Short mmCIF file of C-alpha atoms (C1' of nucleotides) in Angstrom, two decimals:
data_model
loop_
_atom_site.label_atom_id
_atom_site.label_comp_id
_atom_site.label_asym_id
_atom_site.label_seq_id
_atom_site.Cartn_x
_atom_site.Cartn_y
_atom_site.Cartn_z
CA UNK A 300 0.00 0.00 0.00
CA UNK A 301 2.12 3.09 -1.02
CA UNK A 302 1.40 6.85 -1.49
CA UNK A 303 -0.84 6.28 -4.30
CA UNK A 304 -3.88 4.07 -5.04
CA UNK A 305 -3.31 0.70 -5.82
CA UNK A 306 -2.91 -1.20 -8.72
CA UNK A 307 -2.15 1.62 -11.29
CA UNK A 308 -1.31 -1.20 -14.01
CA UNK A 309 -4.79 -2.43 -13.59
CA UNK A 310 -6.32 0.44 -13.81
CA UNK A 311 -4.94 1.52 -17.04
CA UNK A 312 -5.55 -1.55 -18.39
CA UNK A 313 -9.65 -0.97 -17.55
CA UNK A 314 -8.95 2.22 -18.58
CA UNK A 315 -7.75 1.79 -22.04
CA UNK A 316 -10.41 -1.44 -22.39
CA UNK A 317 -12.90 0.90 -21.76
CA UNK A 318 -12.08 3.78 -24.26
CA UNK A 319 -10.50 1.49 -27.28
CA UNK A 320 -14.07 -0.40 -27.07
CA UNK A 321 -16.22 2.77 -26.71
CA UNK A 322 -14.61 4.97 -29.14
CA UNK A 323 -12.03 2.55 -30.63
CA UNK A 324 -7.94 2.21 -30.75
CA UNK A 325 -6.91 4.86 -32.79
CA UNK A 326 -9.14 7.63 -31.72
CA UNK A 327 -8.12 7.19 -27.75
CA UNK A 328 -4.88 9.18 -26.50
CA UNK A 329 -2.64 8.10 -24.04
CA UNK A 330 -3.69 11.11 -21.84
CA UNK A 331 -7.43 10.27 -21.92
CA UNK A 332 -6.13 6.93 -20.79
CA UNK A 333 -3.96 8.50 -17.93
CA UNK A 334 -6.53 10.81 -16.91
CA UNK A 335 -9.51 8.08 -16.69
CA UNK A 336 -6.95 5.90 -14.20
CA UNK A 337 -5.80 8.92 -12.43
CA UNK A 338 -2.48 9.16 -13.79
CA UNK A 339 0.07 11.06 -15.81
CA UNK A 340 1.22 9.96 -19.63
CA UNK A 341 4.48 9.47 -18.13
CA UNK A 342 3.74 6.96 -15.48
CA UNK A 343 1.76 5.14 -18.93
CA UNK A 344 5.01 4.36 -20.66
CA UNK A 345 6.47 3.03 -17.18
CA UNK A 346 4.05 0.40 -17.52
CA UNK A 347 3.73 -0.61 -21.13
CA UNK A 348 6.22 0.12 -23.89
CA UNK A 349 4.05 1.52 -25.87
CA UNK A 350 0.36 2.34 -26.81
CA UNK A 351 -0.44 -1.60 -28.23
CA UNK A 352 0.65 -2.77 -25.43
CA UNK A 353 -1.34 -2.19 -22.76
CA UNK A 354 -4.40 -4.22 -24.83
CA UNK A 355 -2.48 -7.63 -25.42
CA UNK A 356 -0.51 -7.39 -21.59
CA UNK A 357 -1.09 -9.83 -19.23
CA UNK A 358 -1.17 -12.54 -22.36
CA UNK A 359 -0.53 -15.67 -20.10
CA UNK A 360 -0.61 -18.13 -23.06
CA UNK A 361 3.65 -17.92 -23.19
CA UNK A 362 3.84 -18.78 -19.83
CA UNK A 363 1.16 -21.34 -19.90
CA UNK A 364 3.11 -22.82 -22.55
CA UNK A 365 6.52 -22.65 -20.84
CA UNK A 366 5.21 -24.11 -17.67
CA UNK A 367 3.68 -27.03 -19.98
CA UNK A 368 6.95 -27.93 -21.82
CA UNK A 369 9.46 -28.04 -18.78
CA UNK A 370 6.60 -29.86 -16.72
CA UNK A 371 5.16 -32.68 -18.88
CA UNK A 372 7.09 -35.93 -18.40
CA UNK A 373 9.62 -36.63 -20.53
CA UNK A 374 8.52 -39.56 -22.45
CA UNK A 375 5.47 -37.42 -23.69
CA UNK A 376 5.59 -37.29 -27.86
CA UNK A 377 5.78 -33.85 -28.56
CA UNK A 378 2.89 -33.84 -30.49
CA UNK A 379 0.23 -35.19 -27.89
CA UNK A 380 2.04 -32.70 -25.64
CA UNK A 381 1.12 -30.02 -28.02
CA UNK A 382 -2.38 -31.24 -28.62
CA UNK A 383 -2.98 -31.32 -25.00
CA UNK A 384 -1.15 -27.79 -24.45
CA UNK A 385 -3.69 -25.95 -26.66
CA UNK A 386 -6.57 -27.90 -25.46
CA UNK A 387 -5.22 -26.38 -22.20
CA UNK A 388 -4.66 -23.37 -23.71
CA UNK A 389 -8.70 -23.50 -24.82
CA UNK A 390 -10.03 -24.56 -20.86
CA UNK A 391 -7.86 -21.86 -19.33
CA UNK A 392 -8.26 -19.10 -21.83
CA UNK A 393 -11.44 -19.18 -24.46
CA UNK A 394 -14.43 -21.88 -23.35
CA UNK A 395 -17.17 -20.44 -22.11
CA UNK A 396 -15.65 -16.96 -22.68
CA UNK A 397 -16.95 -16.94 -26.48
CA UNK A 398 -18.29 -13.56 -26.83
CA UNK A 399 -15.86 -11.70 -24.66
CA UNK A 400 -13.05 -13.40 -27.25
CA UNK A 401 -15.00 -12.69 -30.21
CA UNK A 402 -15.43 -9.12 -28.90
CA UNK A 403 -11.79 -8.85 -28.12
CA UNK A 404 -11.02 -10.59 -31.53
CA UNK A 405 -12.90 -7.67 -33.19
CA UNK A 406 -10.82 -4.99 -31.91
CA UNK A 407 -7.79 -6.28 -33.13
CA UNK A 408 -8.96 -7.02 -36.71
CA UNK A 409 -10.44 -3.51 -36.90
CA UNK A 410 -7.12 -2.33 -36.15
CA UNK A 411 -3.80 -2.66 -38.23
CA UNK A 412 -1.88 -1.46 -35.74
CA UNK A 413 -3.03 -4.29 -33.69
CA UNK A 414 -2.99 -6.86 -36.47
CA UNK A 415 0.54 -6.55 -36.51
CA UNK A 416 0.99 -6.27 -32.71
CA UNK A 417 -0.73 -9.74 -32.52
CA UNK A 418 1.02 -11.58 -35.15
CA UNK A 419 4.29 -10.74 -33.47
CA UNK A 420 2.81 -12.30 -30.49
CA UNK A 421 2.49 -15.62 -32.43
CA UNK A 422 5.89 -15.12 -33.32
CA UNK A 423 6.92 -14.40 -29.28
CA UNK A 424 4.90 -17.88 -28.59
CA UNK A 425 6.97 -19.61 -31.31
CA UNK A 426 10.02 -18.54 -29.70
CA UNK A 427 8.71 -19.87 -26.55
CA UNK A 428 7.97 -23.38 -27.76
CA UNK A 429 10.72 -24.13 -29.86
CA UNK A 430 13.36 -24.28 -27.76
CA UNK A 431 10.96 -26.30 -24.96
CA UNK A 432 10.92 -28.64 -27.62
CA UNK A 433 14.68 -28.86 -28.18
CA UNK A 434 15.20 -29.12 -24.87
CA UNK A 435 13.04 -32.17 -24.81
CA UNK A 436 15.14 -33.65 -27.33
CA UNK A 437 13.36 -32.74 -30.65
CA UNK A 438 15.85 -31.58 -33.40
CA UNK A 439 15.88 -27.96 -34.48
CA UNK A 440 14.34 -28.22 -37.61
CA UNK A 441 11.44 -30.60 -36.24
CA UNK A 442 11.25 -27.92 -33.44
CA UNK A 443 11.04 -24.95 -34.96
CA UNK A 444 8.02 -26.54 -37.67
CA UNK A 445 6.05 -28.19 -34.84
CA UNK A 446 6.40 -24.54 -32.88
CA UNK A 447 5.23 -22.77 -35.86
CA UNK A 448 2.47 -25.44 -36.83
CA UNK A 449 1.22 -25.41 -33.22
CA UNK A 450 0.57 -21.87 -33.21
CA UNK A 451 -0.62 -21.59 -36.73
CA UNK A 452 -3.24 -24.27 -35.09
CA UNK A 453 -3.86 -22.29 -32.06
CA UNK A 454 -4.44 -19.17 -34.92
CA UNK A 455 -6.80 -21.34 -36.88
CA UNK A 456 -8.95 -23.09 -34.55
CA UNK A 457 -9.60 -19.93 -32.65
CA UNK A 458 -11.21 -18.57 -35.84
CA UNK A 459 -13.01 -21.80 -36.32
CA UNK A 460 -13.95 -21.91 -32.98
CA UNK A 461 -15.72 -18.64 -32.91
CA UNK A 462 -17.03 -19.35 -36.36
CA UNK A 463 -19.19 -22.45 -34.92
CA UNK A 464 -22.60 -21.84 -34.76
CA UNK A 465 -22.83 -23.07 -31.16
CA UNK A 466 -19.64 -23.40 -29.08
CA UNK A 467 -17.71 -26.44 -28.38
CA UNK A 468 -14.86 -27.37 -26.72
CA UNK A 469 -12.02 -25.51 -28.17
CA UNK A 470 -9.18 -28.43 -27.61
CA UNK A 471 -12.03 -30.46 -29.85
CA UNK A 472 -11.76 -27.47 -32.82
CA UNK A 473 -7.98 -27.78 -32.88
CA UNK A 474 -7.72 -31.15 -32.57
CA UNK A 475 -9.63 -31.42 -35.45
CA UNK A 476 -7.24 -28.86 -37.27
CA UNK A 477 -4.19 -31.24 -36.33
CA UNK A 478 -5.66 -34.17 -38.03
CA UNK A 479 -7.61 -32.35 -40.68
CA UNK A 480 -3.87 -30.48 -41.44
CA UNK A 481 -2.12 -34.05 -41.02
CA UNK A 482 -4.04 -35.90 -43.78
CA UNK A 483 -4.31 -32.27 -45.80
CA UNK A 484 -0.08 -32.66 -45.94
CA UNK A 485 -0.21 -36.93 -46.50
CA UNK A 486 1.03 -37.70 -49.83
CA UNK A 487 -2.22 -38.11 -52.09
CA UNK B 164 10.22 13.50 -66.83
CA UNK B 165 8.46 15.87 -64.49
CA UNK B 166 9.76 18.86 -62.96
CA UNK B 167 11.91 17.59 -60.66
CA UNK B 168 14.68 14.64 -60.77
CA UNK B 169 12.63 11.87 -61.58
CA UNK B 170 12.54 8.20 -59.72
CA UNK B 171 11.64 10.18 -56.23
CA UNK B 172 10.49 7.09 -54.76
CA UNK B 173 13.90 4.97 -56.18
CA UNK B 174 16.27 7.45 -54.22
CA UNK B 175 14.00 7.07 -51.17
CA UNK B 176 14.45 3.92 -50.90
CA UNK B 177 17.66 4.04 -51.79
CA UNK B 178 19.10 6.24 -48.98
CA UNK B 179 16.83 4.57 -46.72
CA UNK B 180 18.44 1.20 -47.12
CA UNK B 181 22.09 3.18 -47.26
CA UNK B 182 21.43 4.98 -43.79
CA UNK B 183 19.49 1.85 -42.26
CA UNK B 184 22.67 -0.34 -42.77
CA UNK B 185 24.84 2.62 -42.23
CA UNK B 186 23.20 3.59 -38.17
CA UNK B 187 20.58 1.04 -37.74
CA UNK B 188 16.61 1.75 -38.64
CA UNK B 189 16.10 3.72 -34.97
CA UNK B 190 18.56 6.18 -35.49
CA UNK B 191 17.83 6.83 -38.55
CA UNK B 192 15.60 10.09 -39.27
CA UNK B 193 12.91 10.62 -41.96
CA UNK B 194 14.32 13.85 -42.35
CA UNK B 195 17.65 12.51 -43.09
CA UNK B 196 16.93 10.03 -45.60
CA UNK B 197 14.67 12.72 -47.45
CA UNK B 198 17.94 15.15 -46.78
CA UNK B 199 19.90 12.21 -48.96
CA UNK B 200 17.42 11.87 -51.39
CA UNK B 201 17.00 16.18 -52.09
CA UNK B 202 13.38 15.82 -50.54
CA UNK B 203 11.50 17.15 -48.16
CA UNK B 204 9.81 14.96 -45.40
CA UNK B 205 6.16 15.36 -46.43
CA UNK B 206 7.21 13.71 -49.36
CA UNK B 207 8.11 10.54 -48.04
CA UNK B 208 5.20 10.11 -46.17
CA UNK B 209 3.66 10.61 -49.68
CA UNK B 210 5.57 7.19 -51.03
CA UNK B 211 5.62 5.11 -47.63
CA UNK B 212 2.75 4.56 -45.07
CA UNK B 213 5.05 4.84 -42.91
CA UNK B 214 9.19 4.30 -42.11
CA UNK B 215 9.16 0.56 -42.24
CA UNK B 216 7.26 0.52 -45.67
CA UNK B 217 10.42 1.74 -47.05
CA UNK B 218 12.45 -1.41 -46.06
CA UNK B 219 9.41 -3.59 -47.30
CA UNK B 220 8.13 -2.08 -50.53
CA UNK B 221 8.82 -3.67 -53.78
CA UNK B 222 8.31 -7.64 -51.99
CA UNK B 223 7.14 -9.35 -55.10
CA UNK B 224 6.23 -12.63 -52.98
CA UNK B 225 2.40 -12.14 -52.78
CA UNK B 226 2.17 -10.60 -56.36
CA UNK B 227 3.85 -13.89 -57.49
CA UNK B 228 1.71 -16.00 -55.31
CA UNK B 229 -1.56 -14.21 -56.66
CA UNK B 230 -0.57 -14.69 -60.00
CA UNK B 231 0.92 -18.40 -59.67
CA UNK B 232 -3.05 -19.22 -58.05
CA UNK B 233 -4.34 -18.07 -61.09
CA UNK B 234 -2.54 -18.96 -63.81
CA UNK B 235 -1.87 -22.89 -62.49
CA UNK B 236 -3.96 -25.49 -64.53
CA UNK B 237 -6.97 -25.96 -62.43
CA UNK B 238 -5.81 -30.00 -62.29
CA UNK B 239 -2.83 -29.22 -60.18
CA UNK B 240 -3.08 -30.12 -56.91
CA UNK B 241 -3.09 -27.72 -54.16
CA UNK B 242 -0.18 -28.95 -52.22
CA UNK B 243 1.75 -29.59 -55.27
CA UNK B 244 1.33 -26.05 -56.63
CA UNK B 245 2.26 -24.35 -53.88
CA UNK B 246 5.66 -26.56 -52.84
CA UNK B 247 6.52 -25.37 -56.84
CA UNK B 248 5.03 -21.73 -55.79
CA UNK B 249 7.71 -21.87 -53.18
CA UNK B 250 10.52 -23.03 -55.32
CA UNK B 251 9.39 -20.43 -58.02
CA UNK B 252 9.74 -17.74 -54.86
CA UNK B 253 13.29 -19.41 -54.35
CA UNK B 254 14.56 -19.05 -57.90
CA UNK B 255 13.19 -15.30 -58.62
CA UNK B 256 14.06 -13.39 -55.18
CA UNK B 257 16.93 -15.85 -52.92
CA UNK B 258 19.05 -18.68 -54.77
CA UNK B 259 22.07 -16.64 -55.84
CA UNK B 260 22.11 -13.90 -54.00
CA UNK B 261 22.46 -15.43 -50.15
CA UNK B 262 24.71 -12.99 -49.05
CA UNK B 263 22.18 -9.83 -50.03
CA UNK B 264 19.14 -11.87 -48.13
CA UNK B 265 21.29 -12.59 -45.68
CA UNK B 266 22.44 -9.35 -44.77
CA UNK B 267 19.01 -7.86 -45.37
CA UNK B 268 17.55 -10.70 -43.06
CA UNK B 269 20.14 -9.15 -40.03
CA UNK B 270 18.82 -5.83 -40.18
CA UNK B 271 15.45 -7.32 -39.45
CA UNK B 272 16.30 -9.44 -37.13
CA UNK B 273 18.17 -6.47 -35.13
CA UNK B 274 15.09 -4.01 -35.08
CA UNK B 275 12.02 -5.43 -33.32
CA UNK B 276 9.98 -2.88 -35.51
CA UNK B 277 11.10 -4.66 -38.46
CA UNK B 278 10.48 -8.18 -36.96
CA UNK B 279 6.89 -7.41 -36.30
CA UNK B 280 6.20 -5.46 -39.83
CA UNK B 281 8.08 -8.50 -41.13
CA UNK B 282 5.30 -11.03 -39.25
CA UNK B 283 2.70 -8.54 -40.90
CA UNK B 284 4.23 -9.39 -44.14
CA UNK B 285 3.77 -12.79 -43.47
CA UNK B 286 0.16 -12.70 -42.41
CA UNK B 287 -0.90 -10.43 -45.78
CA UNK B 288 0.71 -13.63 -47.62
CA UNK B 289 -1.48 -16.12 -45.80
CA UNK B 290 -4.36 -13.60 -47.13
CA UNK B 291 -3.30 -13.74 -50.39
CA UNK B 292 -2.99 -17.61 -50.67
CA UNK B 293 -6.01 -18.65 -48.75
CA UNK B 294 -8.70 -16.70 -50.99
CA UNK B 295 -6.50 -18.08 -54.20
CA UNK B 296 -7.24 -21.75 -52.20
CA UNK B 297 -10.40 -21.30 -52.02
CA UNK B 298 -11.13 -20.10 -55.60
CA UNK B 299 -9.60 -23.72 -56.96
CA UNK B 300 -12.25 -25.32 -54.99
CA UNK B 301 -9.93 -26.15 -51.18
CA UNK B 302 -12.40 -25.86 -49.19
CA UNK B 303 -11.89 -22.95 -46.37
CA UNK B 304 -10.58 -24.94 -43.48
CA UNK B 305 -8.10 -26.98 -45.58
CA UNK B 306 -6.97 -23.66 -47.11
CA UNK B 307 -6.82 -21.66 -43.85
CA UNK B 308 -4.35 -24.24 -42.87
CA UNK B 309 -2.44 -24.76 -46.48
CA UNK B 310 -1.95 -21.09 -46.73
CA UNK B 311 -0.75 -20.76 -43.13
CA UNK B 312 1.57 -23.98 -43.27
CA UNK B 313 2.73 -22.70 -46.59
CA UNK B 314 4.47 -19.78 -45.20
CA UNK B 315 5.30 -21.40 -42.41
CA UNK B 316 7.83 -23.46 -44.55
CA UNK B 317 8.37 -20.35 -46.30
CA UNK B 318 9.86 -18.73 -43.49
CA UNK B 319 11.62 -21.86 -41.72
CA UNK B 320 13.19 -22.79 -45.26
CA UNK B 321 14.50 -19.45 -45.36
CA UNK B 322 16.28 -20.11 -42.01
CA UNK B 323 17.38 -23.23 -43.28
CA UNK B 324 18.72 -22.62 -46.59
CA UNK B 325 20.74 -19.04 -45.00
CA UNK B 326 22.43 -21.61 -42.61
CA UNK B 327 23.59 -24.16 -44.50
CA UNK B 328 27.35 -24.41 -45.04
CA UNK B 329 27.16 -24.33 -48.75
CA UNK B 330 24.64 -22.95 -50.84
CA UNK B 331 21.84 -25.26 -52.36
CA UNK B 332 19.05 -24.64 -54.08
CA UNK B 333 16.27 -23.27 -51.82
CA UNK B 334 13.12 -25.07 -53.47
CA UNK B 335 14.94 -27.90 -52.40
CA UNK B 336 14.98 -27.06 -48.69
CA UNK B 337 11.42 -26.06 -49.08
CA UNK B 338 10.88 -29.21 -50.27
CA UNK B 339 12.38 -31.24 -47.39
CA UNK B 340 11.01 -28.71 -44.97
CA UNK B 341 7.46 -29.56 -46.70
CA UNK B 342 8.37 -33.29 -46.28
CA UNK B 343 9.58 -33.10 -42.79
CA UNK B 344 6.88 -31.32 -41.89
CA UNK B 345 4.29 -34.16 -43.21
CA UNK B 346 6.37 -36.86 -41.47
CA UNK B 347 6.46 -35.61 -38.03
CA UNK B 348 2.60 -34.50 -38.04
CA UNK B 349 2.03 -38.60 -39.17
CA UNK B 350 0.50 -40.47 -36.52
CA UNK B 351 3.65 -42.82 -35.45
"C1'" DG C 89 14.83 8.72 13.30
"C1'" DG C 90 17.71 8.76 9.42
"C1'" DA C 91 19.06 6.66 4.85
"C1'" DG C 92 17.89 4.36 0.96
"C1'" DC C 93 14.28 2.73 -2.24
"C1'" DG C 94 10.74 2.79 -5.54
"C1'" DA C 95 6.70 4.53 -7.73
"C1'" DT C 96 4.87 8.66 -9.44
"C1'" DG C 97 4.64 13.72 -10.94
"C1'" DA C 98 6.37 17.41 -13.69
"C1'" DC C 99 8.62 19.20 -17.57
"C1'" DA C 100 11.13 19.37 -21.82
"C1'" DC C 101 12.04 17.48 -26.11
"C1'" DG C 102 12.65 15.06 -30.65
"C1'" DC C 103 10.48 12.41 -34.01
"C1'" DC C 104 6.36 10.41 -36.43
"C1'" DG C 105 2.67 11.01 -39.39
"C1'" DT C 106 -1.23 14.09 -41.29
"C1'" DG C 107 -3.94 18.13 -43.06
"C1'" DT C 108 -3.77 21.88 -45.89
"C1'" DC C 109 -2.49 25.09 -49.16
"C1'" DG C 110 0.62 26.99 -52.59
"C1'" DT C 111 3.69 26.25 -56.66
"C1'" DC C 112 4.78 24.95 -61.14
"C1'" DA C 113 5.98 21.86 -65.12
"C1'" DC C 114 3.31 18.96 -68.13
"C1'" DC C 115 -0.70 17.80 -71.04
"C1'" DG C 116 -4.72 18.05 -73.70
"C1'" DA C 117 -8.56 20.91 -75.67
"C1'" DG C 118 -9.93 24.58 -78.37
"C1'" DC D 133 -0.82 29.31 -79.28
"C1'" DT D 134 -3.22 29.81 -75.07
"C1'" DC D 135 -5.55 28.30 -71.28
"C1'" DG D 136 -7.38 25.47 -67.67
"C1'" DG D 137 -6.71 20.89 -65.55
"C1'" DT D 138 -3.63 17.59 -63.36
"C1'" DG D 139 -0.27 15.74 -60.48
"C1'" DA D 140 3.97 15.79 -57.89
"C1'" DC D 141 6.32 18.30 -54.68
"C1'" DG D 142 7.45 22.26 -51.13
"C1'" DA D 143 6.21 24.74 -47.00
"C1'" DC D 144 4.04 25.07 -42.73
"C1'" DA D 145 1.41 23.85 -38.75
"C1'" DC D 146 0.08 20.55 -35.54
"C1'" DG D 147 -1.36 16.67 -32.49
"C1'" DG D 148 0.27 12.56 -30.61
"C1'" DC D 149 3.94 9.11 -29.34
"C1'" DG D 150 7.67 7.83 -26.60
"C1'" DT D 151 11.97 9.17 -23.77
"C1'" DG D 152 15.29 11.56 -20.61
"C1'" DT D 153 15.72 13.79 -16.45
"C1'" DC D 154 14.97 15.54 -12.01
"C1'" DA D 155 11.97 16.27 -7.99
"C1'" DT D 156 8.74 14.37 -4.64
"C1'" DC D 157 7.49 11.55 -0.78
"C1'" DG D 158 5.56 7.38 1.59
"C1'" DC D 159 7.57 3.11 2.88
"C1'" DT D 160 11.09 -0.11 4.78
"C1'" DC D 161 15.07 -1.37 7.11
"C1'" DC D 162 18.42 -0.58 10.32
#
DNA sequence: GGAGCGATGACACGCCGTGTCGTCACCGAG
DNA sequence: CTCGGTGACGACACGGCGTGTCATCGCTCC
């Protein structure tokens, strides 16, 4: 509990959810941020390196993933590690949250700015799992396709799975995409 | 042959890519690459959305994609055309010229802002290939994934073919990386 | 109770990107 | 040949982004 009011992160955070929904990304300045939390530009760019930030912080997928490839025992294939991880991925993050994703989903694709902010994201998650798989013993160049395929899965199912006319199970959606992807690459 | 020098965009991009390699992409001014080029600053805002446009314009990938789509005989199969789509890619823009890709490929790498305009680039690919997909009849999940995958390789070949010891040709990298990829996703 | 710490405020500043208007060679119509 | 349209560029102003720097002051530890 220090001089100021607590949790100054979070409340930007609200803050900038708030206006970037109600009037949308590009027309909301940093100071209306600030000055809906209570704060000063500055103390903005303390807490996020920059303006896209503060919408895709607190991401915990990266983590969730780390956490996943240093726990799961080590005679786990890779693959069923990676099914399982975005099936986790989907309980922890997206079921029963459908419309708040789609809404948040919305934002981002109305946005170039963010487009781009969230496809380096992908790229951040790739550079999470690859070496998790190395270190598990995969070799590079299996690694670094499985990390990209996995999140390219994770990129497609979410679309599918927001797409569905009533929701299922997410880890379902992209377990379809692994197989469906799997016999779509099998030699004819 | 206007009133002033002509090819204004040319020496844009030209002293762009000079200073870039010269000081790096973030200390490099818009004012002083138009001050190289005998322009003012307005102008190059004129030319480039923005300063990262400058280091991207002129990528030929997706016009060649869009037109390979089109022009293939309708009986080609999907997954053949585009592992020959990629080794087309290979042959016009990297297989003789490593050293210029590779040099090009370290000044993204070194500027985050490049890395995530670079993942951009990537995603407006997938966007080209998918709808191309779906007009020879793949049906949209199956394309979602082919045009995703497809750059995938793209980009992981690239890695692969600018590490090798020697250079070889890189539709033939895309090729194992295409053939690699099917393997490991097989069931064991 | 004094020193250090850490989060924030306050202020200045450079650069990015845009809106707007003026200028002037080129081009086509008459 | 002239005259208005067009299109590229210059000139200027401006809001917003992101950073450097120093001051402030409650908290913690000794």
């Amino acid at each position: 509990m220090g001089r100021w009011t607590p949790d100054a992160r979070g409340r930007l955070q609200q803050a900038a959810l708030e206006l970037f929904t109600e009037q949308g990304f590009a027309a909301t300045t940093v100071p209306q941020i600030t000055g809906r939390a209570g704060l000063t530009t500055r103390t903005f760019f303390r807490h996020f390196a920059d303006k896209r930030e503060v919408f895709f912080e607190g991401d915990a997928v990266p983590q969730l993933a780390r956490r996943l490839l240093q726990q799961a025992p080590a005679d786990v294939e890779p693959l069923t590690l990676l099914r399982h991880g975005l099936r986790q991925v989907g309980t922890e993050r997206f079921d029963g949250q459908r419309e708040q994703v789609r809404r948040r989903r919305q934002v981002i694709l109305a946005e170039p700015a963010l487009r781009e902010r969230d496809a380096q994201k992908r790229d951040e998650l790739v550079d999470v799992i690859r070496p998790g798989l190395i270190a598990r013993g995969v070799d590079p160049l299996a690694a670094a396709l499985l990390a990209q395929v996995t999140v390219v899965v994770l990129h497609v199912a979410l679309e599918q799975w927001l797409a569905q006319p009533v929701e299922q199970a997410f880890g379902d959606v992209s377990d379809g995409c692994f197989e469906r992807l799997s016999s779509t690459l099998a030699p004819a």
